[in-house]
XYZ file of C-alpha atoms in Angstrom:
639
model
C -28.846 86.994 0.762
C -27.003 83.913 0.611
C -27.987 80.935 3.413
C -25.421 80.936 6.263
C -22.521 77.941 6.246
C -24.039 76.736 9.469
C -27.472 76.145 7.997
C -26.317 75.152 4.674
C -24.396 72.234 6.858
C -27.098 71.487 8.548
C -28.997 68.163 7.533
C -32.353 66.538 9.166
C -33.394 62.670 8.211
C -36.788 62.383 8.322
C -35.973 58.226 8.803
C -32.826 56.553 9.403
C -30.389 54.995 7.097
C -27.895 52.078 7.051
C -24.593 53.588 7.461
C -22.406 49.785 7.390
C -24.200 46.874 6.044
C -22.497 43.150 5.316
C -22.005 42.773 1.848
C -22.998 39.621 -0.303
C -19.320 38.405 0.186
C -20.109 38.507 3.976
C -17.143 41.681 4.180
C -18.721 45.177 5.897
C -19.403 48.067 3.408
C -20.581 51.610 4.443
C -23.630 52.236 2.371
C -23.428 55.722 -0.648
C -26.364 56.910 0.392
C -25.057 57.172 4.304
C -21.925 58.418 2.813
C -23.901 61.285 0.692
C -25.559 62.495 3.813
C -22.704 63.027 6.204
C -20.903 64.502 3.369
C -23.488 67.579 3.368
C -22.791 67.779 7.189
C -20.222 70.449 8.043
C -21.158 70.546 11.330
C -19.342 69.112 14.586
C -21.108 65.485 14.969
C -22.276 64.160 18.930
C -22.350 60.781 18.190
C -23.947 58.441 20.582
C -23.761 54.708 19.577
C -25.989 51.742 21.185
C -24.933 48.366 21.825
C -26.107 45.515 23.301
C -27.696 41.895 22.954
C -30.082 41.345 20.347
C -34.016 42.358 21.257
C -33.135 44.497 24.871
C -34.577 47.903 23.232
C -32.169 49.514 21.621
C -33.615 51.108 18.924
C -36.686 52.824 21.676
C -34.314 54.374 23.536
C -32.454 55.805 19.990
C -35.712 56.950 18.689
C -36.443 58.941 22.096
C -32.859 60.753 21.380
C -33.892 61.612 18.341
C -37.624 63.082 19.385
C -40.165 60.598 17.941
C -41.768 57.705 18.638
C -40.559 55.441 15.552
C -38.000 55.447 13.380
C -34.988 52.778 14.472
C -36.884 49.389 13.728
C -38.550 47.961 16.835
C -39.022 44.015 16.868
C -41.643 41.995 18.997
C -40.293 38.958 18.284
C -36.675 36.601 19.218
C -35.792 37.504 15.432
C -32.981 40.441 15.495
C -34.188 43.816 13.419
C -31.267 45.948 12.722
C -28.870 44.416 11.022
C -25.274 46.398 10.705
C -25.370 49.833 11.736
C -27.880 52.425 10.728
C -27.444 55.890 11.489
C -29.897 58.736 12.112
C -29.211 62.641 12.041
C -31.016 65.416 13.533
C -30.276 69.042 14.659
C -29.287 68.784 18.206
C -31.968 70.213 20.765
C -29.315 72.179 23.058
C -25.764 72.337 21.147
C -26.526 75.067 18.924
C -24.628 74.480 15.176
C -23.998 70.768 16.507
C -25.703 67.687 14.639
C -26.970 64.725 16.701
C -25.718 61.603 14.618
C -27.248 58.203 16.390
C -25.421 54.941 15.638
C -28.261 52.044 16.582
C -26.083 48.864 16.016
C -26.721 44.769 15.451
C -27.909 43.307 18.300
C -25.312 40.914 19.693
C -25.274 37.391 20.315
C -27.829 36.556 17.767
C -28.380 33.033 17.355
C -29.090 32.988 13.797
C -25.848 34.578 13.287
C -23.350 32.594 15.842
C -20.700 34.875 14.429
C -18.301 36.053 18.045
C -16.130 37.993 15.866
C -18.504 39.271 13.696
C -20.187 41.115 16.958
C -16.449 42.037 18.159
C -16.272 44.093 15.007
C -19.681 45.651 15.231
C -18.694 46.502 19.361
C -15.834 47.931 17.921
C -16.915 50.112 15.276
C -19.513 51.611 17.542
C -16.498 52.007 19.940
C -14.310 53.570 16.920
C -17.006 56.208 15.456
C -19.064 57.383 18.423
C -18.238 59.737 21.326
C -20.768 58.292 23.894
C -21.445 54.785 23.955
C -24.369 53.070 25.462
C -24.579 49.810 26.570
C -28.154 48.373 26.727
C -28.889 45.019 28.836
C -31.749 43.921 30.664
C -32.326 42.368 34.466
C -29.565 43.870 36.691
C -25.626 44.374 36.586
C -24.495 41.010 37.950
C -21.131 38.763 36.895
C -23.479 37.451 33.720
C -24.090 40.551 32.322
C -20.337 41.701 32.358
C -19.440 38.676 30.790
C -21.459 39.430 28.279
C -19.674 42.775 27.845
C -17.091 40.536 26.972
C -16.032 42.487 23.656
C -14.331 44.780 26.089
C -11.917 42.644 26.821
C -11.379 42.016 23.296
C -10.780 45.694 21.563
C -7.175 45.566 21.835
C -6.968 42.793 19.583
C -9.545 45.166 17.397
C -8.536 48.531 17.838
C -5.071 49.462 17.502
C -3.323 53.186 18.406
C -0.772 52.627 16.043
C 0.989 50.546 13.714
C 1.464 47.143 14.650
C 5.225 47.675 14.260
C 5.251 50.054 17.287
C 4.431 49.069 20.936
C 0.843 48.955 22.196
C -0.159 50.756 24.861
C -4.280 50.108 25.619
C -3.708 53.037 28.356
C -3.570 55.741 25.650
C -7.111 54.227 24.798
C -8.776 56.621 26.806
C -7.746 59.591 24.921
C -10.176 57.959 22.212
C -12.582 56.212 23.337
C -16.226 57.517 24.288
C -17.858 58.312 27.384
C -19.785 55.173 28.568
C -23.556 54.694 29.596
C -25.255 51.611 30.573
C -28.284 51.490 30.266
C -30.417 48.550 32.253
C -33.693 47.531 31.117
C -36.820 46.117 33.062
C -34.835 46.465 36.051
C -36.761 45.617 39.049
C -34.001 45.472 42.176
C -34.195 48.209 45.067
C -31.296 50.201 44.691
C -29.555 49.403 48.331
C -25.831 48.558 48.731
C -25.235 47.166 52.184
C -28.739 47.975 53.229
C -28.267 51.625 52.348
C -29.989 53.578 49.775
C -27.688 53.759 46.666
C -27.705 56.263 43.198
C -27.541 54.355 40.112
C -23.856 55.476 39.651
C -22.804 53.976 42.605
C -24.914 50.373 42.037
C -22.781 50.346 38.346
C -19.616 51.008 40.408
C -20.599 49.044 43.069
C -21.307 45.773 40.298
C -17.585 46.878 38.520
C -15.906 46.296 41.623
C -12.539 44.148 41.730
C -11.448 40.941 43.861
C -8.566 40.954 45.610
C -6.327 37.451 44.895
C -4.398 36.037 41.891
C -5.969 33.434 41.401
C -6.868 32.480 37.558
C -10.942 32.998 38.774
C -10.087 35.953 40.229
C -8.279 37.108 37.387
C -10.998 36.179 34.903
C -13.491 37.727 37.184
C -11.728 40.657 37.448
C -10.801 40.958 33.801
C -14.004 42.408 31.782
C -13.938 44.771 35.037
C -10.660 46.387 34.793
C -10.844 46.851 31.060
C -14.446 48.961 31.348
C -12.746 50.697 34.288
C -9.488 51.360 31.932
C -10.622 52.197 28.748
C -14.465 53.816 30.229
C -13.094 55.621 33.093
C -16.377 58.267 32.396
C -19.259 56.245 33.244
C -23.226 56.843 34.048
C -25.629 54.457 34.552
C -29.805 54.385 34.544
C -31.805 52.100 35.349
C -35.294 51.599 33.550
C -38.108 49.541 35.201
C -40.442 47.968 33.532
C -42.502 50.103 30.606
C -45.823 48.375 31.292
C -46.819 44.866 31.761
C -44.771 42.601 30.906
C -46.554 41.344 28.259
C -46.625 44.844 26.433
C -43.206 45.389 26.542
C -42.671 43.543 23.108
C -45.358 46.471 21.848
C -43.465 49.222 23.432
C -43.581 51.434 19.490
C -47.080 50.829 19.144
C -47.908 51.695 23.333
C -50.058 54.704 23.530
C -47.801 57.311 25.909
C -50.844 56.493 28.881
C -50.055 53.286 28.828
C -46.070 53.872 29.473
C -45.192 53.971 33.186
C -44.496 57.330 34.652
C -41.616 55.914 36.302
C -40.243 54.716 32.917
C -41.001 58.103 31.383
C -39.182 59.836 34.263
C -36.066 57.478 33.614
C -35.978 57.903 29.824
C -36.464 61.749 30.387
C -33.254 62.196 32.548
C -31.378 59.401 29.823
C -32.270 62.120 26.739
C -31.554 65.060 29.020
C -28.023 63.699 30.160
C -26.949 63.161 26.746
C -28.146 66.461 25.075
C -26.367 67.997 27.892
C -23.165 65.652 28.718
C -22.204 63.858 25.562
C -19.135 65.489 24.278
C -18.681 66.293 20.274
C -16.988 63.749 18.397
C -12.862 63.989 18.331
C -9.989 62.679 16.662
C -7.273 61.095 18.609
C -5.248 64.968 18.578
C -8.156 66.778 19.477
C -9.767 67.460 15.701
C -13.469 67.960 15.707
C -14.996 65.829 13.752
C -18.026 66.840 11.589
C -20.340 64.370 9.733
C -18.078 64.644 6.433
C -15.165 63.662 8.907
C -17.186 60.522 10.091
C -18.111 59.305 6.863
C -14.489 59.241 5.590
C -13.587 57.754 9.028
C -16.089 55.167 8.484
C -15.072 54.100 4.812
C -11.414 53.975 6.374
C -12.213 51.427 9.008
C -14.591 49.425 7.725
C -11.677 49.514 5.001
C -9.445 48.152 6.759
C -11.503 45.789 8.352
C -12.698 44.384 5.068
C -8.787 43.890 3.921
C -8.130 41.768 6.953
C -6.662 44.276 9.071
C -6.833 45.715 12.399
C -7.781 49.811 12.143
C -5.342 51.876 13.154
C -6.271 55.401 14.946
C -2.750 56.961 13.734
C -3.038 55.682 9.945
C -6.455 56.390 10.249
C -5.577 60.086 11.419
C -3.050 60.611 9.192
C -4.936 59.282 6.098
C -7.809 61.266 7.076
C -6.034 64.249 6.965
C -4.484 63.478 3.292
C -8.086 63.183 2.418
C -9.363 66.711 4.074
C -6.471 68.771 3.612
C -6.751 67.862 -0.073
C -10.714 68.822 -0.276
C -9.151 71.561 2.037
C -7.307 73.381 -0.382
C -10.276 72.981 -2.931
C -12.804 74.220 -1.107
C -10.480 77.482 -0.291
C -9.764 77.745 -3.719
C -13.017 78.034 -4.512
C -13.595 80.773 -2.032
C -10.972 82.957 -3.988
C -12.426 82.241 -7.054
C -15.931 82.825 -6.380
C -14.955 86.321 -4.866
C -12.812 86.744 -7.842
C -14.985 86.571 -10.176
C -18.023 88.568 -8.886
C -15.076 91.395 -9.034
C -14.030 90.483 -12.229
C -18.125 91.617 -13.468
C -16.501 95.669 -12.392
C -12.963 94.836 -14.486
C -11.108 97.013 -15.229
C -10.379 98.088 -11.867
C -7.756 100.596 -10.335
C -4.559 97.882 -9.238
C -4.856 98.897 -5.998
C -8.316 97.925 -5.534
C -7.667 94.517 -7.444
C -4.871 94.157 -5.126
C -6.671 94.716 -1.765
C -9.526 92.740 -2.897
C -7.023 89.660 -3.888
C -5.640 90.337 -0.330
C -8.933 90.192 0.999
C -10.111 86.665 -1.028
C -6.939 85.636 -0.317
C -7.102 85.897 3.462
C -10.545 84.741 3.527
C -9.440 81.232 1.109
C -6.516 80.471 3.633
C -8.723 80.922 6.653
C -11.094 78.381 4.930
C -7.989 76.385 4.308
C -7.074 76.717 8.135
C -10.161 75.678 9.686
C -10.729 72.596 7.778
C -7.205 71.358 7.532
C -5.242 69.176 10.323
C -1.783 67.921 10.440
C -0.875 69.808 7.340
C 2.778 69.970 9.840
C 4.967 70.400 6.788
C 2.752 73.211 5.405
C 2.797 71.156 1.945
C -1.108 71.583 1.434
C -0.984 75.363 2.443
C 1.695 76.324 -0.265
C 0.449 74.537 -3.041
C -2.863 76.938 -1.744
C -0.262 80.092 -2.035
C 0.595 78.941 -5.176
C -2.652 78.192 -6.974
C -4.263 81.486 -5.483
C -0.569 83.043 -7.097
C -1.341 81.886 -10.415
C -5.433 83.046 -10.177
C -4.320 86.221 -9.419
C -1.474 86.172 -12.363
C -4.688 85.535 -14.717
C -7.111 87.702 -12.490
C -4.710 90.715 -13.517
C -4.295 89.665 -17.023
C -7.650 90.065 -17.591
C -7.738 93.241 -15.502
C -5.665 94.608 -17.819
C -6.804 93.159 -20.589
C -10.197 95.264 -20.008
C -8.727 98.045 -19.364
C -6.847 98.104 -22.497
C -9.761 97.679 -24.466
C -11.195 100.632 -22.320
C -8.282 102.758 -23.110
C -8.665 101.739 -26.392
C -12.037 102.600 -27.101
C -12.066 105.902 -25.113
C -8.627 107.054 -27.243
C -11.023 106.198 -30.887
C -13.993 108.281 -29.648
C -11.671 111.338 -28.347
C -9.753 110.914 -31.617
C -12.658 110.761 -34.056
C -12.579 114.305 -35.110
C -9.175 114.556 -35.733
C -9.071 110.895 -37.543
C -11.638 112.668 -40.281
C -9.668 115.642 -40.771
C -6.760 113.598 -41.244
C -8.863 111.546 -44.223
C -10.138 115.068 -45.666
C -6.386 115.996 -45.846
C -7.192 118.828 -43.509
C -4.134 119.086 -42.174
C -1.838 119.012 -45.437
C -1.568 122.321 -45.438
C 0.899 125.398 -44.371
C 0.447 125.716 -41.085
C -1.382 122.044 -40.955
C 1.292 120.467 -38.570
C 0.426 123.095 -35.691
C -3.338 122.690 -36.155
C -2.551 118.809 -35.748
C -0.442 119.515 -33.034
C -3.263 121.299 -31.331
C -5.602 118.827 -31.907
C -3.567 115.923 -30.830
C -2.558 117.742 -27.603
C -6.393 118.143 -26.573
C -6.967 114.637 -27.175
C -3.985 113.303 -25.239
C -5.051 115.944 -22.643
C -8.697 114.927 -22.645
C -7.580 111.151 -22.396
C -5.579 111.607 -19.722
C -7.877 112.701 -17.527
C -10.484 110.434 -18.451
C -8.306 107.493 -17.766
C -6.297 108.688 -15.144
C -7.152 105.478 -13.030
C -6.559 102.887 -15.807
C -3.709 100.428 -15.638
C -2.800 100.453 -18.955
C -3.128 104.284 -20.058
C 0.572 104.691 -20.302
C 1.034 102.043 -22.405
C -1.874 102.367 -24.443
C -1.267 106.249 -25.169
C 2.489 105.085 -26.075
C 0.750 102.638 -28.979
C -1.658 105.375 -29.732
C 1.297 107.937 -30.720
C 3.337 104.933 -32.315
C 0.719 104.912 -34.646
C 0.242 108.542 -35.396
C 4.130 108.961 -35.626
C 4.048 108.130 -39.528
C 0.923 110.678 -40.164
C 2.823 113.664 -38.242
C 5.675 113.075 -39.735
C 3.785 113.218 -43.424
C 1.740 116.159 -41.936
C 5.083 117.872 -40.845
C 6.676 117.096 -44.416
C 3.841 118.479 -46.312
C 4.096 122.254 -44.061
C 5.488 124.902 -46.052
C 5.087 127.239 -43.694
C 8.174 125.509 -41.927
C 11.576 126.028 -42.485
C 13.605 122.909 -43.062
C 15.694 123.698 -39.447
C 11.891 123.766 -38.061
C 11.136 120.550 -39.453
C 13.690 118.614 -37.606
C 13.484 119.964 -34.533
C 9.981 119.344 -34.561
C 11.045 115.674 -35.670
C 13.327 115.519 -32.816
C 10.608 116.669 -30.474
C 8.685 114.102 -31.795
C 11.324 111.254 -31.306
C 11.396 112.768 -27.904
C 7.903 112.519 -26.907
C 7.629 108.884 -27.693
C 11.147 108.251 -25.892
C 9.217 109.956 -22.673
C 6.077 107.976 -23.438
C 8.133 104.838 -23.260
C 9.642 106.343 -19.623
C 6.271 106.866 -18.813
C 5.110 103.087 -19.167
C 8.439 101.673 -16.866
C 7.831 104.140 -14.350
C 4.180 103.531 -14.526
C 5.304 99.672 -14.021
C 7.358 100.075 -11.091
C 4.524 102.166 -9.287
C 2.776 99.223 -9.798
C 5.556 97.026 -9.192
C 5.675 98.961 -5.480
C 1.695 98.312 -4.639
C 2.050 94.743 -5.209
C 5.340 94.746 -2.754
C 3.008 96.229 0.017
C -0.082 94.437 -0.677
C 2.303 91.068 -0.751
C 3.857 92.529 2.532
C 0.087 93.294 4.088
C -0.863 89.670 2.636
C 2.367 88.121 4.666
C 1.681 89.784 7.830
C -1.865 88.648 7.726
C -1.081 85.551 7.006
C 1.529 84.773 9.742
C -0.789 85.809 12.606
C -3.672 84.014 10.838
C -1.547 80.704 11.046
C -0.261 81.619 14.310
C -3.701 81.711 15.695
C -4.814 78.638 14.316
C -2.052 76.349 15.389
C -3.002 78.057 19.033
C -6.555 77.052 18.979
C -5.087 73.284 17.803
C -2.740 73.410 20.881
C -5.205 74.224 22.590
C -8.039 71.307 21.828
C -5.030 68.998 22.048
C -4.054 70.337 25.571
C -7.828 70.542 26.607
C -8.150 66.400 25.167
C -4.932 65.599 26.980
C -6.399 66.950 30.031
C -9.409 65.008 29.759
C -7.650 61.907 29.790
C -5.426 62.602 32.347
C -8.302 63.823 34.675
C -10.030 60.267 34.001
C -6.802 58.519 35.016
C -5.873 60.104 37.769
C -9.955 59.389 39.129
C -9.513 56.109 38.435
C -6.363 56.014 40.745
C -8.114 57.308 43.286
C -11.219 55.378 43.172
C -8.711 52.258 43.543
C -6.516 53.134 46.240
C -9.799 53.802 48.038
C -10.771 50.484 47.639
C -7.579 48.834 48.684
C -6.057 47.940 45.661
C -2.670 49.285 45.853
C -1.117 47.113 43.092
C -3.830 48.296 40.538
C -3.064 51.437 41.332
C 0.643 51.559 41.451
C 0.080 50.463 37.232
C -2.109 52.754 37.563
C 0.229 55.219 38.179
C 2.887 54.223 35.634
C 0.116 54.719 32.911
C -0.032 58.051 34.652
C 3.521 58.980 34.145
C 3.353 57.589 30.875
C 0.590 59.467 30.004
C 2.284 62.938 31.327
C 5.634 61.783 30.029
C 3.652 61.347 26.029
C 1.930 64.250 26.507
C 4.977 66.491 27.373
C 6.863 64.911 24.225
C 3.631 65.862 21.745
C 3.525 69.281 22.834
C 7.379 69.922 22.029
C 6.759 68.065 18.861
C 3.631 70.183 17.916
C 5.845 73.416 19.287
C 8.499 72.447 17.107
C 6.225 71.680 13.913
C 4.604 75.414 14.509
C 8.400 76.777 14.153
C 9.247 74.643 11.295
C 5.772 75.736 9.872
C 6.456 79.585 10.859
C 9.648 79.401 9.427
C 8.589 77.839 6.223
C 6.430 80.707 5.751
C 8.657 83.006 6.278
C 10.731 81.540 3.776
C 8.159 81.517 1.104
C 6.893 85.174 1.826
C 10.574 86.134 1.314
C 11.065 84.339 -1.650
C 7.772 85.461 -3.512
C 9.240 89.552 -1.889
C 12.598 88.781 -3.591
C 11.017 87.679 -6.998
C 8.951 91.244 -7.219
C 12.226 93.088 -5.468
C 14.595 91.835 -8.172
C 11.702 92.775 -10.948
C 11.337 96.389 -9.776
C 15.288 96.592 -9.357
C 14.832 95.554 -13.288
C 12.548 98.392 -14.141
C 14.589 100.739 -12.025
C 17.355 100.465 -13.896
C 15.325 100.133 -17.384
C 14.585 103.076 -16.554
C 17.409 104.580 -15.310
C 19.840 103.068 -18.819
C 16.942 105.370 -21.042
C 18.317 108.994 -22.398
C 15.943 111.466 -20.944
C 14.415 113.738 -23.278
C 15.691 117.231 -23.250
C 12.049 119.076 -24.325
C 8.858 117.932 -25.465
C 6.673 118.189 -28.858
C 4.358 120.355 -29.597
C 2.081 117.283 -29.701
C 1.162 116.699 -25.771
C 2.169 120.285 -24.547
């Protein structure tokens, strides 16, 4: 019994590995050996990132989300450990058929380094690749720990939604970009606000608050603010006290559990609980799941870009991604018709309708392989040159068909024939009266024949070949009768002209059956196909709507939360980006209504064409068959 898709997709790293390094020439590179991992991954990816300032403990709280104790490399020292970003993969504990992928990223502002931009790029590729993204600090949430959040304020000039010939809106960010945690270390403050007792969420709020004024401090203060409000409108926040003494903390990896605070245990608990739970799988900017094969090529085509000077582009991104997919796509479908192909090919020679229904079967099964893994295939390019391919492997699929059953036909016509084949060399039959033994004889083989091979494609034609090539002998067997008259010769040589004139009927008509079954397996095959595609561009509409929905959800709470606090102006852009949004969103879903029309209808236009092409053939055999003289009796031969 072959292992399921789901577990054959499913990967576990005993260790992590460095997914983007810096190359010698100081220019990113995703690593191979990162890149031959998520490749086996066909699962839907939850990727949660972590990013912060160098040696704040990063890599603990990834190696808690991924159930051990070690793994990401801990440092006890000022010196920064991971370097790039590394990436670790484990079956996730409650998403079942899901893959936990952890990013644990560079720690910024190192000193050895002194590279701003270098850190911008690492902020946003974390940003760019994961679909919750933690922020790790230590101390509290004051103005000095925003401001060094200042990357934030810095991803437009990083990140771009589309080309840079078209207009930037940062609003549509938040269709993209992940849900946001921060995540405060050796925090020590009593969480009051105003002297009341406050949750965690409302202390991050509380620090993210605006100023009112226009002034340029106020504006400056305000700025790192409104862009995590913007872009991060989904936010959590936990705050971790100490681990132990102070002076352990640098040990935390090599801490025996008794010596880690309950309190911190509690905190790190409801941290890995909230994210199995609440961090969303991975999407692409229209909705597409993305699965760890997805990432990988994502990653290559940022850090790409990146590397060539440029700024990465989501819709280039999307759009080359899906060049890349719908291509490996139509391969891997392919190969789903072929493998079931060829296991029937081991029974050949079958009836044609069972080749037929089981090519309508692979067939259906390679599209909806085709279906699930493709995206933005609008113009239906990818899916036809499918049709075609699977077209021509079931052209060759029925050569050989027949080709077998030929040399079945063949074979099962010399055994029934034997007998009369050694009378024939014994001159058995050149005799009086010979030609109606013969007769006899070749009328219980045809007869015996027949109903052996009753189901075989080619029995017409092969039992036409078979009497070609006895016509000479019968008519030398005929010749040599004397018990004939000459008048009784030819109309036994006019039967026999006769019989292979019907024979020859025999194999059109036998064609145009034939002919018929492929029309209604092709017709079966079209309907199949339509509601197939139908149902898929559905579900697509769907995750769009459903992403859409998300976004607008996070907007519209954001509005809210700032008319509450006063801010009217804020809000009032607030609710521009808001119509904006809705006005965008309205304009997709025509576009992707109108693509699903142009797609239906260039479907329908192919599944008439390829009807017309076998329409126009049987038409052709029709009237082969019709332009033949009928025969008026039959020889004594197949009576």
């Amino acid at each position: 019994m072959k292992t399921s898709e789901a577990e054959e997709s499913a990967v576990s790293m005993d260790s992590p590995v460095c997914l983007i390094d810096t190359a010698s020439d100081g220019k990113l590179c995703v690593q191979p050996a990162a890149l031959q991992i998520l490749q086996q991954i066909q699962q839907p990816v939850v990727v949660v990132a972590v990013v912060g300032l160098y040696r704040t403990g990063k890599s603990y709280l990834m190696n808690r989300l991924a159930g051990k104790h070690s793994g990401f490399a801990l440092g006890s020292t000022v010196e920064s450990k991971t370097k790039g970003i590394w990436m670790w993969c484990v079956p996730h504990p409650t998403k079942a058929e899901t893959t936990l992928l952890l990013l644990d990223t560079e720690g910024l502002g190192d000193v050895d380094k002194g590279d701003s931009r270098h850190d911008t790029i690492i902020f946003s590729l974390a940003v760019l690749l994961s679909s919750t993204l933690v922020f790790n600090s230590r101390g509290t949430i004051d103005n000095k720990a925003i401001e060094e959040l200042q990357y934030v304020t810095e991803l437009t000039e990083y990140i771009k939604v589309k080309s840079p010939d078209e207009a930037v809106d940062d609003s549509e960010f938040v269709k993209f970009f992940p849900s946001f945690i921060w995540a405060v270390r050796d925090f020590t403050l009593e969480l009051k606000i105003d002297g009341e007792d406050a949750t965690e969420d409302q202390y991050l709020e509380f620090a993210l608050k605006l100023k009112t004024g226009n002034s340029v401090q106020v504006k400056n203060y305000n700025l790192p603010r409104e862009c995590i409000r913007k872009y991060f409108p989904s936010r959590k926040c936990f705050t971790f006290p100490f681990p132990s003494h102070p002076d352990r903390v640098c040990d935390l990896e090599s801490l025996d559990p008794a010596e880690i605070s309950d309190r911190f245990l509690e905190v790190s608990d409801r941290f890995c609980q909230f994210i199995n739970e609440q961090s969303p799988v991975k999407l692409l900017k229209d909705g597409h799941t993305v699965t760890g094969r997805v990432l990988g090529h994502l990653a290559e085509l940022y850090v790409n870009t990146i590397s060539s000077g440029a700024v990465p582009c989501l819709e280039n991104a999307v759009v080359a991604l899906a060049q890349i997919e719908n291509q490996a796509a139509l391969q891997e479908a392919l190969q789903v018709y072929q493998e079931g192909m060829e296991e029937k090919k081991r029974a050949f020679p079958l009836e044609l309708e069972e080749i037929s229904l089981e090519h309508q079967c692979f067939s259906l099964m390679a599209k909806q392989t085709f279906m699930i893994r493709c995206f933005r295939d609008t113009d239906g390019t990818h899916l036809a040159s499918l049709e075609e391919a699977i077209g021509q492997e079931f052209d060759r699929y029925l050569w050989d068909n027949e080709k077998a059953s030929e040399v079945k036909c063949e074979n099962l016509l010399s055994v029934l024939s034997e007998s009369m084949n050694e009378r024939i060399s014994e001159g058995f039959y050149a005799r009086s009266g010979g030609y109606d033994l013969f007769c006899c004889d070749l009328e219980d083989t045809v007869s015996q024949y027949n109903t052996l091979a009753y189901k075989e494609v080619k029995i017409a034609e092969v039992l036409e070949k078979f009497l070609q090539q006895k016509a000479a002998v019968t008519s030398a067997i005929l010749q040599a009768d004397d018990k004939l008259t000459e008048n009784e010769r030819r109309i036994c040589e006019e039967r026999e002209r006769a019989v292979l004139l019907e024979q020859q009927v025999e194999v059109q008509e036998q064609t145009r059956l034939q002919l018929e079954q492929q029309m209604e397996t092709q017709q079966r095959n079209n309907e199949e196909q339509i509601q197939q595609m139908l149902q898929q561009m559905q579900t697509e509409l769907s995750l769009q709507q459903t992403h859409m929905q998300r976004a607008m959800d996070c907007k519209l709470k954001e509005q809210a939360h700032l008319l509450e606090q006063g801010f009217q102006e804020q809000a009032q852009r607030m609710g521009k980006e808001i119509q904006q949004l809705q006005s965008r969103n309205r304009e997709l879903e025509d576009r992707r209504n109108q693509e699903l029309a142009q797609m239906m209808e260039a479907q329908e236009r192919r599944n008439n064409e390829k009807m017309e092409i076998l329409r126009q053939q049987h038409q052709q055999q029709i009237q082969a068959i019709n332009s033949r003289p009928r025969p008026a009796s039959r020889s004594c031969s197949i009576q």
